[in-house]
Amino acid sequence: LVHEVGHLFGLPDLYPYSGDTAKPKAGCWPIMSDIFHSVCFHGWHRHKNEWLDEPRKTYLQDTTATWYKTLSPLSSNYGLSMIALPIDAVQNPAKVLVIELAQPVLGTNNQYWGSGVFIYTVDARIATGNSPDVVIPKMTSTSPDYGHLYEAPYQVNDVVNFNEGNVSIVVSVLQRFGSSYNLRIDYKR
């Protein structure tokens, strides 16, 4: 039901209509991809529908080295919860890389799973049903309880290297305290 309401707000299906529908590129995390495990909308969809206040998100436009930030959960009422980095055009990008914290998914065993740093791309040029959002997983895995890509979030001491075109992004997960994570981001274009 929540998934269908998301369509009323203009949100796309994040699972593929054709091909290998058992392995959606967004995995079990966003409700627009997996109605059986996800329990909420991810940060980008909250941003699109203005459900995430301005101080809780940032858009990094300039090349920066060793930029330190602390991410708080999307479910909290405080702190920075989403970082977007343009991959193509800086002013009006069609594709961005998004960094947020994973929101636990509900297993068929009625147990919640998942924490860590969640990273994915969003490409506005890709239509609904063709996987416009793609998770960059720590591990590609499937669980009968938690779904596809359930081990995608990054943990302390993990480093993610993303390169596309002339853009290079390195995300280092430095520390966890409580439900927040300290990150270092190196962004070059």
Coordinates of N, CA, C and O in Angstrom, one line a residue:
L1 N 0.8 -1.2 0.0 CA 0.0 0.0 0.0 C 0.9 1.3 0.0 O 0.6 2.2 -0.8
V2 N 1.9 1.3 0.9 CA 2.8 2.5 0.9 C 3.5 2.7 -0.4 O 3.7 3.8 -0.9
H3 N 3.9 1.6 -1.0 CA 4.5 1.6 -2.4 C 3.6 2.3 -3.4 O 4.1 3.2 -4.1
E4 N 2.4 2.0 -3.4 CA 1.4 2.5 -4.4 C 1.2 4.0 -4.0 O 1.0 4.8 -5.0
V5 N 1.1 4.4 -2.8 CA 1.0 5.8 -2.4 C 2.2 6.6 -2.9 O 2.1 7.7 -3.3
G6 N 3.4 6.0 -2.9 CA 4.6 6.6 -3.4 C 4.4 7.0 -4.9 O 4.9 8.1 -5.3
H7 N 3.7 6.2 -5.7 CA 3.4 6.6 -7.1 C 2.5 7.8 -7.1 O 2.7 8.6 -8.1
L8 N 1.6 8.0 -6.2 CA 0.8 9.2 -6.2 C 1.6 10.4 -6.0 O 1.2 11.5 -6.4
F9 N 2.8 10.3 -5.3 CA 3.7 11.4 -5.1 C 4.8 11.5 -6.3 O 5.7 12.2 -6.2
G10 N 4.6 10.7 -7.3 CA 5.4 10.8 -8.5 C 6.7 9.9 -8.4 O 7.6 10.1 -9.2
L11 N 6.8 9.0 -7.5 CA 8.0 8.2 -7.3 C 8.0 7.0 -8.3 O 6.9 6.4 -8.5
P12 N 9.1 6.7 -8.8 CA 9.2 5.6 -9.8 C 9.3 4.2 -9.2 O 9.7 4.1 -8.0
D13 N 9.0 3.2 -9.9 CA 9.4 1.8 -9.5 C 10.9 1.7 -9.6 O 11.5 2.1 -10.7
L14 N 11.5 1.1 -8.6 CA 13.0 0.9 -8.7 C 13.4 -0.5 -9.0 O 14.6 -0.8 -9.0
Y15 N 12.4 -1.3 -9.2 CA 12.7 -2.7 -9.6 C 12.6 -2.8 -11.1 O 11.8 -2.0 -11.7
P16 N 13.3 -3.7 -11.8 CA 13.2 -3.8 -13.2 C 11.9 -4.5 -13.7 O 11.5 -5.5 -13.1
Y17 N 11.2 -4.0 -14.7 CA 10.0 -4.6 -15.2 C 10.3 -5.8 -16.0 O 9.5 -6.8 -16.1
S18 N 11.5 -5.9 -16.6 CA 11.9 -7.0 -17.4 C 13.2 -7.5 -17.0 O 13.9 -6.8 -16.2
G19 N 13.6 -8.6 -17.4 CA 15.0 -9.1 -17.1 C 14.9 -9.9 -15.7 O 13.9 -10.5 -15.4
D20 N 15.9 -9.7 -15.0 CA 16.1 -10.5 -13.7 C 15.4 -9.7 -12.6 O 16.0 -9.0 -11.8
T21 N 14.1 -9.9 -12.5 CA 13.3 -9.1 -11.4 C 13.6 -9.6 -10.0 O 13.2 -9.0 -9.1
A22 N 14.3 -10.8 -9.9 CA 14.6 -11.3 -8.6 C 15.8 -10.5 -8.0 O 16.0 -10.6 -6.8
K23 N 16.5 -9.7 -8.8 CA 17.6 -9.0 -8.3 C 17.6 -7.5 -8.7 O 18.3 -7.0 -9.5
P24 N 16.7 -6.8 -8.0 CA 16.6 -5.3 -8.3 C 17.8 -4.6 -7.9 O 18.5 -5.0 -6.9
K25 N 18.3 -3.6 -8.7 CA 19.5 -2.9 -8.5 C 19.4 -2.0 -7.3 O 20.5 -1.6 -6.7
A26 N 18.3 -1.7 -6.8 CA 18.1 -1.0 -5.5 C 18.0 -1.9 -4.3 O 18.0 -1.5 -3.2
G27 N 17.8 -3.2 -4.6 CA 17.7 -4.2 -3.5 C 16.5 -4.0 -2.6 O 15.5 -3.5 -3.0
C28 N 16.7 -4.5 -1.4 CA 15.6 -4.5 -0.4 C 15.4 -3.2 0.3 O 14.5 -3.1 1.1
W29 N 16.2 -2.2 0.1 CA 16.2 -1.0 1.0 C 15.1 0.0 0.7 O 14.4 0.3 1.7
P30 N 14.8 0.5 -0.4 CA 13.8 1.5 -0.6 C 12.4 0.8 -0.9 O 12.3 -0.2 -1.6
I31 N 11.4 1.4 -0.3 CA 10.0 0.8 -0.5 C 9.6 0.8 -2.0 O 8.8 -0.1 -2.3
M32 N 10.1 1.6 -2.8 CA 9.8 1.6 -4.2 C 10.5 0.5 -5.0 O 10.3 0.3 -6.1
S33 N 11.3 -0.3 -4.3 CA 12.0 -1.4 -4.9 C 11.5 -2.7 -4.3 O 11.3 -3.7 -5.1
D34 N 11.3 -2.8 -3.0 CA 10.9 -4.1 -2.4 C 9.9 -3.9 -1.3 O 10.1 -3.4 -0.2
I35 N 8.6 -4.2 -1.6 CA 7.5 -4.0 -0.7 C 7.5 -5.1 0.4 O 6.7 -4.9 1.4
F36 N 8.2 -6.1 0.3 CA 8.2 -7.2 1.2 C 9.2 -7.0 2.4 O 9.0 -7.5 3.5
H37 N 10.3 -6.2 2.2 CA 11.3 -6.0 3.2 C 11.5 -4.6 3.6 O 11.7 -4.3 4.8
S38 N 11.4 -3.6 2.7 CA 11.6 -2.2 3.1 C 10.5 -1.7 3.9 O 9.3 -2.1 3.7
V39 N 10.8 -0.8 4.8 CA 9.8 -0.2 5.7 C 9.6 1.3 5.4 O 8.8 1.9 6.1
C40 N 10.4 1.9 4.5 CA 10.3 3.3 4.3 C 10.9 3.8 3.0 O 11.5 3.0 2.2
F41 N 10.8 5.1 2.7 CA 11.3 5.7 1.5 C 12.8 6.1 1.8 O 13.2 6.4 2.9
H42 N 13.6 6.0 0.8 CA 15.0 6.4 1.0 C 15.2 7.9 0.9 O 14.2 8.6 0.6
G43 N 16.3 8.4 1.2 CA 16.6 9.8 1.3 C 16.3 10.6 0.0 O 15.7 11.7 0.1
W44 N 16.6 10.1 -1.1 CA 16.4 10.8 -2.4 C 14.9 11.1 -2.6 O 14.5 12.1 -3.0
H45 N 14.1 10.1 -2.3 CA 12.6 10.3 -2.5 C 12.1 11.2 -1.4 O 11.2 12.0 -1.7
R46 N 12.6 11.2 -0.2 CA 12.2 12.2 0.8 C 12.6 13.6 0.3 O 11.9 14.6 0.5
H47 N 13.8 13.7 -0.3 CA 14.3 15.0 -0.8 C 13.3 15.5 -2.0 O 12.9 16.6 -2.0
K48 N 13.0 14.6 -2.9 CA 12.2 14.9 -4.1 C 10.8 15.5 -3.6 O 10.3 16.4 -4.3
N49 N 10.3 14.9 -2.6 CA 9.0 15.3 -2.1 C 9.0 16.3 -1.0 O 7.9 16.5 -0.4
E50 N 10.2 16.9 -0.7 CA 10.3 17.9 0.3 C 9.9 17.4 1.7 O 9.4 18.1 2.5
W51 N 10.2 16.1 2.0 CA 9.9 15.5 3.3 C 11.2 15.6 4.2 O 11.1 15.1 5.3
L52 N 12.3 16.1 3.6 CA 13.5 16.2 4.3 C 13.9 17.7 4.4 O 14.1 18.3 3.3
D53 N 13.9 18.2 5.6 CA 14.2 19.7 5.7 C 15.6 20.0 5.2 O 16.5 19.2 5.2
E54 N 15.7 21.3 4.7 CA 17.0 21.7 4.1 C 18.2 21.5 4.9 O 19.2 21.0 4.4
P55 N 18.2 21.8 6.2 CA 19.4 21.5 7.1 C 19.8 20.1 7.2 O 20.9 19.7 7.6
R56 N 18.9 19.2 6.8 CA 19.1 17.7 6.9 C 19.8 17.1 5.7 O 20.0 15.9 5.6
K57 N 20.0 18.0 4.6 CA 20.6 17.4 3.4 C 21.6 18.5 2.9 O 21.5 19.7 3.1
T58 N 22.5 18.0 2.1 CA 23.5 18.9 1.4 C 23.8 18.4 0.0 O 23.7 17.2 -0.2
Y59 N 24.1 19.4 -0.8 CA 24.5 19.1 -2.2 C 25.9 19.6 -2.4 O 26.1 20.9 -2.3
L60 N 26.8 18.8 -2.6 CA 28.2 19.2 -2.7 C 28.5 19.4 -4.2 O 28.5 18.5 -5.0
Q61 N 28.8 20.7 -4.5 CA 29.1 21.1 -5.9 C 30.6 21.2 -6.2 O 31.0 21.1 -7.4
D62 N 31.4 21.6 -5.2 CA 32.8 21.9 -5.5 C 33.7 20.7 -5.2 O 33.5 20.0 -4.2
T63 N 34.8 20.6 -5.9 CA 35.8 19.6 -5.7 C 36.3 19.9 -4.2 O 36.5 21.0 -3.9
T64 N 36.4 18.8 -3.5 CA 36.9 18.9 -2.1 C 37.7 17.7 -1.7 O 37.4 16.6 -2.2
A65 N 38.7 17.9 -1.0 CA 39.5 16.8 -0.4 C 39.3 16.8 1.1 O 39.3 17.9 1.7
T66 N 39.3 15.6 1.6 CA 39.2 15.5 3.1 C 38.1 16.3 3.7 O 38.3 17.1 4.6
W67 N 36.9 16.1 3.2 CA 35.7 16.8 3.8 C 35.1 15.9 4.8 O 34.7 14.8 4.5
Y68 N 35.0 16.3 6.0 CA 34.5 15.4 7.1 C 33.0 15.8 7.4 O 32.7 17.0 7.6
K69 N 32.2 14.8 7.6 CA 30.8 15.1 7.9 C 30.3 13.9 8.8 O 30.8 12.8 8.7
T70 N 29.3 14.2 9.6 CA 28.6 13.2 10.4 C 27.2 13.0 9.9 O 26.5 14.0 9.7
L71 N 26.8 11.8 9.6 CA 25.5 11.5 9.1 C 24.6 11.0 10.2 O 25.0 10.1 11.0
S72 N 23.4 11.5 10.3 CA 22.4 11.0 11.3 C 21.3 10.2 10.5 O 21.2 10.4 9.3
P73 N 20.6 9.4 11.2 CA 19.6 8.6 10.5 C 18.5 9.5 9.9 O 18.1 10.5 10.5
L74 N 17.9 9.0 8.8 CA 16.8 9.7 8.2 C 15.6 9.8 9.1 O 14.8 10.7 9.1
S75 N 15.5 8.8 10.0 CA 14.3 8.8 10.9 C 14.5 9.7 12.1 O 13.5 9.9 12.8
S76 N 15.6 10.3 12.3 CA 15.8 11.3 13.4 C 15.3 12.7 13.0 O 14.9 12.9 11.9
N77 N 15.3 13.5 14.0 CA 14.8 14.9 13.8 C 16.0 15.9 13.8 O 15.8 17.1 14.0
Y78 N 17.2 15.4 13.7 CA 18.4 16.3 13.9 C 19.5 15.9 12.9 O 19.5 14.8 12.4
G79 N 20.4 16.8 12.7 CA 21.6 16.5 11.9 C 21.5 16.3 10.4 O 20.4 16.2 9.9
L80 N 22.6 16.2 9.8 CA 22.7 15.9 8.4 C 22.4 14.5 8.1 O 22.9 13.6 8.7
S81 N 21.4 14.2 7.2 CA 21.0 12.8 6.9 C 21.3 12.4 5.5 O 21.1 11.2 5.2
M82 N 21.5 13.3 4.5 CA 21.7 12.9 3.1 C 22.7 13.9 2.5 O 22.6 15.1 2.6
I83 N 23.6 13.3 1.7 CA 24.6 14.0 0.9 C 24.4 13.6 -0.5 O 24.4 12.4 -0.8
A84 N 24.3 14.6 -1.4 CA 24.2 14.3 -2.9 C 25.4 14.9 -3.6 O 25.7 16.1 -3.3
L85 N 26.0 14.2 -4.5 CA 27.1 14.7 -5.2 C 26.8 14.5 -6.7 O 26.5 13.4 -7.2
P86 N 26.9 15.6 -7.5 CA 26.6 15.4 -8.9 C 27.7 14.6 -9.7 O 28.9 14.8 -9.4
I87 N 27.2 13.8 -10.6 CA 28.2 13.0 -11.4 C 28.4 13.6 -12.7 O 29.5 13.5 -13.3
D88 N 27.4 14.2 -13.3 CA 27.5 14.8 -14.6 C 27.5 16.4 -14.4 O 28.4 16.9 -13.8
A89 N 26.6 17.1 -14.9 CA 26.5 18.6 -14.8 C 26.3 19.0 -13.4 O 25.5 18.4 -12.7
V90 N 27.1 20.0 -12.9 CA 27.0 20.4 -11.6 C 25.7 21.2 -11.3 O 25.1 20.9 -10.2
Q91 N 25.3 22.1 -12.1 CA 24.1 22.9 -11.9 C 22.8 22.1 -12.0 O 21.9 22.3 -11.2
N92 N 22.6 21.3 -13.1 CA 21.4 20.6 -13.3 C 21.8 19.1 -13.6 O 21.7 18.7 -14.8
P93 N 22.2 18.4 -12.6 CA 22.7 17.0 -12.9 C 21.5 16.1 -13.3 O 20.4 16.2 -12.7
A94 N 21.8 15.2 -14.2 CA 20.8 14.1 -14.4 C 21.2 12.9 -13.6 O 20.3 12.1 -13.3
K95 N 22.4 12.8 -13.1 CA 22.8 11.7 -12.3 C 23.6 12.2 -11.0 O 24.5 13.1 -11.2
V96 N 23.2 11.6 -9.9 CA 23.9 12.0 -8.6 C 24.3 10.7 -7.9 O 23.7 9.7 -8.1
L97 N 25.3 10.9 -7.0 CA 25.6 9.8 -6.0 C 25.0 10.3 -4.7 O 25.2 11.4 -4.3
V98 N 24.3 9.4 -4.0 CA 23.7 9.8 -2.7 C 24.3 8.9 -1.6 O 24.5 7.7 -1.8
I99 N 24.6 9.6 -0.5 CA 25.1 8.9 0.7 C 24.1 9.2 1.8 O 23.8 10.4 2.1
E100 N 23.7 8.2 2.5 CA 22.8 8.3 3.6 C 23.0 7.1 4.5 O 23.8 6.2 4.2
L101 N 22.3 7.0 5.6 CA 22.4 5.8 6.5 C 21.3 4.8 6.1 O 20.2 5.2 5.8
A102 N 21.7 3.5 6.2 CA 20.7 2.5 5.9 C 19.6 2.5 7.0 O 19.9 2.7 8.2
Q103 N 18.4 2.3 6.5 CA 17.3 2.2 7.4 C 17.0 0.7 7.5 O 16.9 0.0 6.4
P104 N 16.8 0.1 8.7 CA 16.7 -1.4 8.7 C 15.5 -1.9 7.9 O 14.5 -1.2 7.7
V105 N 15.7 -3.1 7.4 CA 14.6 -3.8 6.6 C 14.0 -4.8 7.5 O 14.7 -5.3 8.4
L106 N 12.8 -5.2 7.2 CA 12.1 -6.2 8.0 C 12.1 -7.5 7.3 O 11.7 -7.6 6.1
G107 N 12.6 -8.5 8.0 CA 12.7 -9.8 7.4 C 11.4 -10.6 7.4 O 10.5 -10.3 8.2
T108 N 11.3 -11.6 6.6 CA 10.1 -12.5 6.7 C 10.0 -13.2 8.0 O 9.0 -13.8 8.4
N109 N 11.1 -13.2 8.8 CA 11.2 -13.8 10.1 C 10.7 -12.8 11.2 O 10.9 -13.1 12.4
N110 N 10.2 -11.6 10.8 CA 9.8 -10.6 11.7 C 10.9 -9.9 12.5 O 10.7 -9.3 13.5
Q111 N 12.1 -10.0 12.0 CA 13.3 -9.4 12.7 C 13.8 -8.3 11.7 O 13.7 -8.4 10.5
Y112 N 14.3 -7.2 12.3 CA 14.9 -6.1 11.6 C 16.4 -6.4 11.3 O 17.1 -7.0 12.2
W113 N 16.9 -5.9 10.2 CA 18.3 -6.1 9.8 C 18.8 -4.8 9.2 O 18.1 -4.1 8.4
G114 N 20.0 -4.5 9.5 CA 20.7 -3.5 8.7 C 21.1 -2.2 9.4 O 20.2 -1.6 10.0
S115 N 22.3 -1.8 9.3 CA 22.8 -0.5 9.7 C 24.0 -0.2 8.9 O 24.6 -1.2 8.3
G116 N 24.5 1.0 8.9 CA 25.7 1.3 8.2 C 25.4 2.5 7.2 O 24.3 3.1 7.2
V117 N 26.4 2.7 6.3 CA 26.3 3.8 5.3 C 25.8 3.2 4.0 O 26.4 2.2 3.5
F118 N 24.8 3.8 3.5 CA 24.1 3.3 2.3 C 24.5 4.3 1.1 O 24.3 5.5 1.2
I119 N 25.0 3.7 0.0 CA 25.4 4.6 -1.1 C 24.7 4.1 -2.4 O 24.7 2.9 -2.7
Y120 N 24.2 5.0 -3.2 CA 23.5 4.6 -4.4 C 23.6 5.8 -5.4 O 23.8 6.9 -5.0
T121 N 23.3 5.5 -6.7 CA 23.2 6.5 -7.7 C 21.8 6.6 -8.1 O 21.0 5.7 -8.0
V122 N 21.4 7.8 -8.5 CA 20.1 8.1 -9.1 C 20.3 8.8 -10.4 O 21.0 9.7 -10.6
D123 N 19.7 8.2 -11.5 CA 19.8 8.7 -12.8 C 18.4 9.1 -13.4 O 17.6 8.2 -13.6
A124 N 18.2 10.4 -13.5 CA 16.9 10.9 -13.9 C 16.5 10.5 -15.4 O 15.4 10.6 -15.8
R125 N 17.5 10.1 -16.1 CA 17.3 9.8 -17.5 C 16.7 8.4 -17.7 O 16.3 8.0 -18.8
I126 N 16.8 7.6 -16.6 CA 16.3 6.2 -16.7 C 14.8 6.2 -16.2 O 14.5 6.6 -15.1
A127 N 14.0 5.6 -17.0 CA 12.5 5.6 -16.7 C 12.2 4.6 -15.6 O 13.0 3.6 -15.3
T128 N 11.0 4.8 -15.0 CA 10.5 3.9 -14.0 C 10.5 2.4 -14.6 O 10.2 2.2 -15.7
G129 N 10.8 1.5 -13.7 CA 10.8 0.1 -14.2 C 12.1 -0.3 -14.9 O 12.2 -1.5 -15.3
N130 N 13.0 0.6 -15.0 CA 14.3 0.3 -15.6 C 15.5 0.5 -14.7 O 16.6 0.7 -15.1
S131 N 15.2 0.5 -13.4 CA 16.2 0.6 -12.3 C 17.0 2.0 -12.4 O 18.2 2.1 -12.6
P132 N 16.2 3.1 -12.1 CA 16.9 4.4 -12.1 C 17.8 4.6 -10.9 O 18.7 5.5 -11.0
D133 N 17.6 3.9 -9.8 CA 18.5 4.0 -8.7 C 19.3 2.7 -8.6 O 18.7 1.6 -8.7
V134 N 20.6 2.8 -8.4 CA 21.4 1.6 -8.3 C 22.3 1.7 -7.1 O 23.1 2.6 -6.9
V135 N 22.2 0.7 -6.2 CA 23.0 0.6 -5.0 C 24.4 0.2 -5.4 O 24.6 -0.6 -6.2
I136 N 25.3 0.9 -4.7 CA 26.8 0.5 -4.8 C 27.0 -0.3 -3.5 O 27.3 0.3 -2.4
P137 N 26.9 -1.6 -3.6 CA 27.0 -2.4 -2.3 C 28.4 -2.8 -1.8 O 29.3 -2.9 -2.6
K138 N 28.5 -2.9 -0.5 CA 29.7 -3.5 0.1 C 29.8 -4.9 -0.4 O 30.8 -5.4 -0.8
M139 N 28.6 -5.6 -0.3 CA 28.6 -7.0 -0.7 C 27.3 -7.2 -1.5 O 26.2 -6.7 -1.1
T140 N 27.3 -8.0 -2.5 CA 26.2 -8.5 -3.2 C 25.7 -9.8 -2.6 O 26.5 -10.8 -2.7
S141 N 24.6 -9.8 -2.0 CA 24.1 -11.0 -1.4 C 22.6 -11.1 -1.4 O 21.9 -10.1 -1.6
T142 N 22.1 -12.3 -1.2 CA 20.6 -12.5 -1.1 C 20.3 -13.3 0.1 O 21.0 -14.2 0.4
S143 N 19.2 -12.9 0.8 CA 18.8 -13.7 2.0 C 17.3 -14.0 1.8 O 16.5 -13.1 1.4
P144 N 16.9 -15.2 2.1 CA 15.4 -15.5 2.0 C 14.6 -14.7 3.0 O 13.5 -14.5 2.8
D145 N 15.3 -14.3 4.1 CA 14.6 -13.5 5.1 C 14.6 -12.0 4.7 O 13.6 -11.3 4.9
Y146 N 15.8 -11.4 4.3 CA 15.9 -10.0 4.1 C 16.0 -9.5 2.7 O 16.0 -8.3 2.5
G147 N 16.1 -10.4 1.7 CA 16.1 -9.9 0.3 C 17.4 -9.7 -0.3 O 18.5 -10.0 0.2
H148 N 17.4 -9.1 -1.5 CA 18.5 -8.9 -2.3 C 19.3 -7.7 -1.9 O 18.7 -6.6 -1.5
L149 N 20.6 -7.7 -1.8 CA 21.5 -6.7 -1.4 C 21.4 -6.3 0.1 O 21.7 -5.2 0.5
Y150 N 21.0 -7.3 0.9 CA 20.8 -7.0 2.3 C 22.1 -6.7 3.0 O 22.0 -6.1 4.1
E151 N 23.2 -7.0 2.5 CA 24.5 -6.7 3.1 C 25.2 -5.5 2.3 O 26.4 -5.4 2.4
A152 N 24.4 -4.6 1.8 CA 25.0 -3.5 1.0 C 25.6 -2.4 1.8 O 26.6 -1.8 1.4
P153 N 25.1 -2.1 3.1 CA 25.7 -1.0 3.8 C 27.2 -1.2 4.2 O 27.6 -2.3 4.5
Y154 N 27.9 0.0 4.3 CA 29.3 0.0 4.6 C 29.4 0.2 6.1 O 28.6 0.9 6.7
Q155 N 30.5 -0.3 6.7 CA 30.7 -0.2 8.1 C 32.0 0.5 8.4 O 32.7 0.9 7.5
V156 N 32.3 0.7 9.7 CA 33.5 1.4 10.1 C 34.8 0.8 9.4 O 34.8 -0.5 9.4
N157 N 35.7 1.6 8.9 CA 36.9 1.2 8.3 C 36.7 0.8 6.8 O 37.7 0.5 6.1
D158 N 35.5 0.8 6.3 CA 35.3 0.5 4.9 C 35.5 1.8 4.1 O 35.3 2.9 4.5
V159 N 36.1 1.6 2.9 CA 36.3 2.7 1.9 C 35.7 2.4 0.6 O 35.8 1.2 0.1
V160 N 35.0 3.3 0.0 CA 34.3 3.1 -1.2 C 34.9 4.0 -2.3 O 35.0 5.2 -2.0
N161 N 35.3 3.5 -3.4 CA 35.8 4.3 -4.5 C 34.9 4.2 -5.7 O 34.5 3.1 -6.1
F162 N 34.4 5.4 -6.1 CA 33.5 5.5 -7.2 C 34.1 6.4 -8.3 O 34.5 7.5 -8.0
N163 N 34.2 5.9 -9.5 CA 34.7 6.7 -10.6 C 33.8 6.5 -11.8 O 33.4 5.4 -12.2
E164 N 33.4 7.7 -12.4 CA 32.6 7.7 -13.6 C 33.0 9.0 -14.4 O 32.9 10.1 -13.8
G165 N 33.3 8.8 -15.6 CA 33.8 10.0 -16.4 C 34.9 10.7 -15.7 O 35.9 10.0 -15.4
N166 N 34.8 12.0 -15.5 CA 35.9 12.7 -14.9 C 35.7 12.9 -13.4 O 36.4 13.6 -12.7
V167 N 34.7 12.2 -12.8 CA 34.4 12.3 -11.4 C 35.0 11.1 -10.6 O 34.9 10.0 -11.0
S168 N 35.6 11.5 -9.5 CA 36.2 10.5 -8.6 C 35.7 10.8 -7.2 O 35.8 11.9 -6.7
I169 N 35.1 9.8 -6.5 CA 34.5 10.0 -5.2 C 35.1 8.9 -4.3 O 35.0 7.7 -4.7
V170 N 35.6 9.3 -3.2 CA 36.1 8.3 -2.2 C 35.3 8.6 -0.9 O 35.4 9.7 -0.4
V171 N 34.6 7.6 -0.4 CA 33.9 7.7 0.9 C 34.6 6.8 1.9 O 34.6 5.6 1.7
S172 N 35.1 7.3 3.0 CA 35.7 6.5 4.1 C 34.8 6.6 5.3 O 34.4 7.7 5.8
V173 N 34.4 5.4 5.8 CA 33.6 5.4 7.0 C 34.6 5.3 8.2 O 35.2 4.3 8.4
L174 N 34.6 6.4 9.0 CA 35.6 6.5 10.0 C 35.2 6.0 11.4 O 36.0 5.4 12.1
Q175 N 34.0 6.3 11.8 CA 33.6 6.0 13.1 C 32.1 5.9 13.3 O 31.3 6.6 12.5
R176 N 31.6 5.1 14.2 CA 30.2 5.1 14.5 C 30.0 5.5 16.0 O 30.8 5.0 16.8
F177 N 29.1 6.4 16.3 CA 28.8 6.7 17.6 C 27.3 6.8 17.7 O 26.6 7.5 17.0
G178 N 26.7 5.9 18.6 CA 25.2 5.8 18.7 C 24.7 5.3 17.3 O 25.2 4.3 16.8
S179 N 23.8 6.1 16.8 CA 23.2 5.7 15.5 C 23.7 6.6 14.3 O 23.3 6.5 13.2
S180 N 24.8 7.4 14.6 CA 25.4 8.2 13.6 C 26.7 7.7 13.2 O 27.4 6.9 13.9
Y181 N 27.2 8.2 12.0 CA 28.5 7.8 11.4 C 29.3 9.0 11.0 O 28.7 9.9 10.4
N182 N 30.6 9.0 11.3 CA 31.5 10.0 10.8 C 32.1 9.5 9.5 O 32.6 8.3 9.4
L183 N 32.1 10.4 8.5 CA 32.6 10.1 7.2 C 33.7 11.0 6.7 O 33.7 12.2 7.2
R184 N 34.6 10.6 5.8 CA 35.4 11.5 5.1 C 35.1 11.3 3.6 O 35.0 10.2 3.1
I185 N 34.9 12.4 2.9 CA 34.6 12.4 1.5 C 35.6 13.1 0.7 O 35.9 14.3 1.0
D186 N 36.1 12.5 -0.3 CA 37.0 13.2 -1.3 C 36.3 13.2 -2.6 O 35.9 12.1 -3.1
Y187 N 36.0 14.4 -3.1 CA 35.2 14.5 -4.3 C 36.0 15.4 -5.3 O 36.4 16.5 -5.1
K188 N 36.3 14.7 -6.5 CA 37.1 15.4 -7.6 C 36.3 15.3 -8.9 O 35.8 14.3 -9.2
R189 N 36.4 16.4 -9.6 CA 35.7 16.4 -10.9 C 36.6 17.1 -11.9 O 37.5 17.9 -11.6

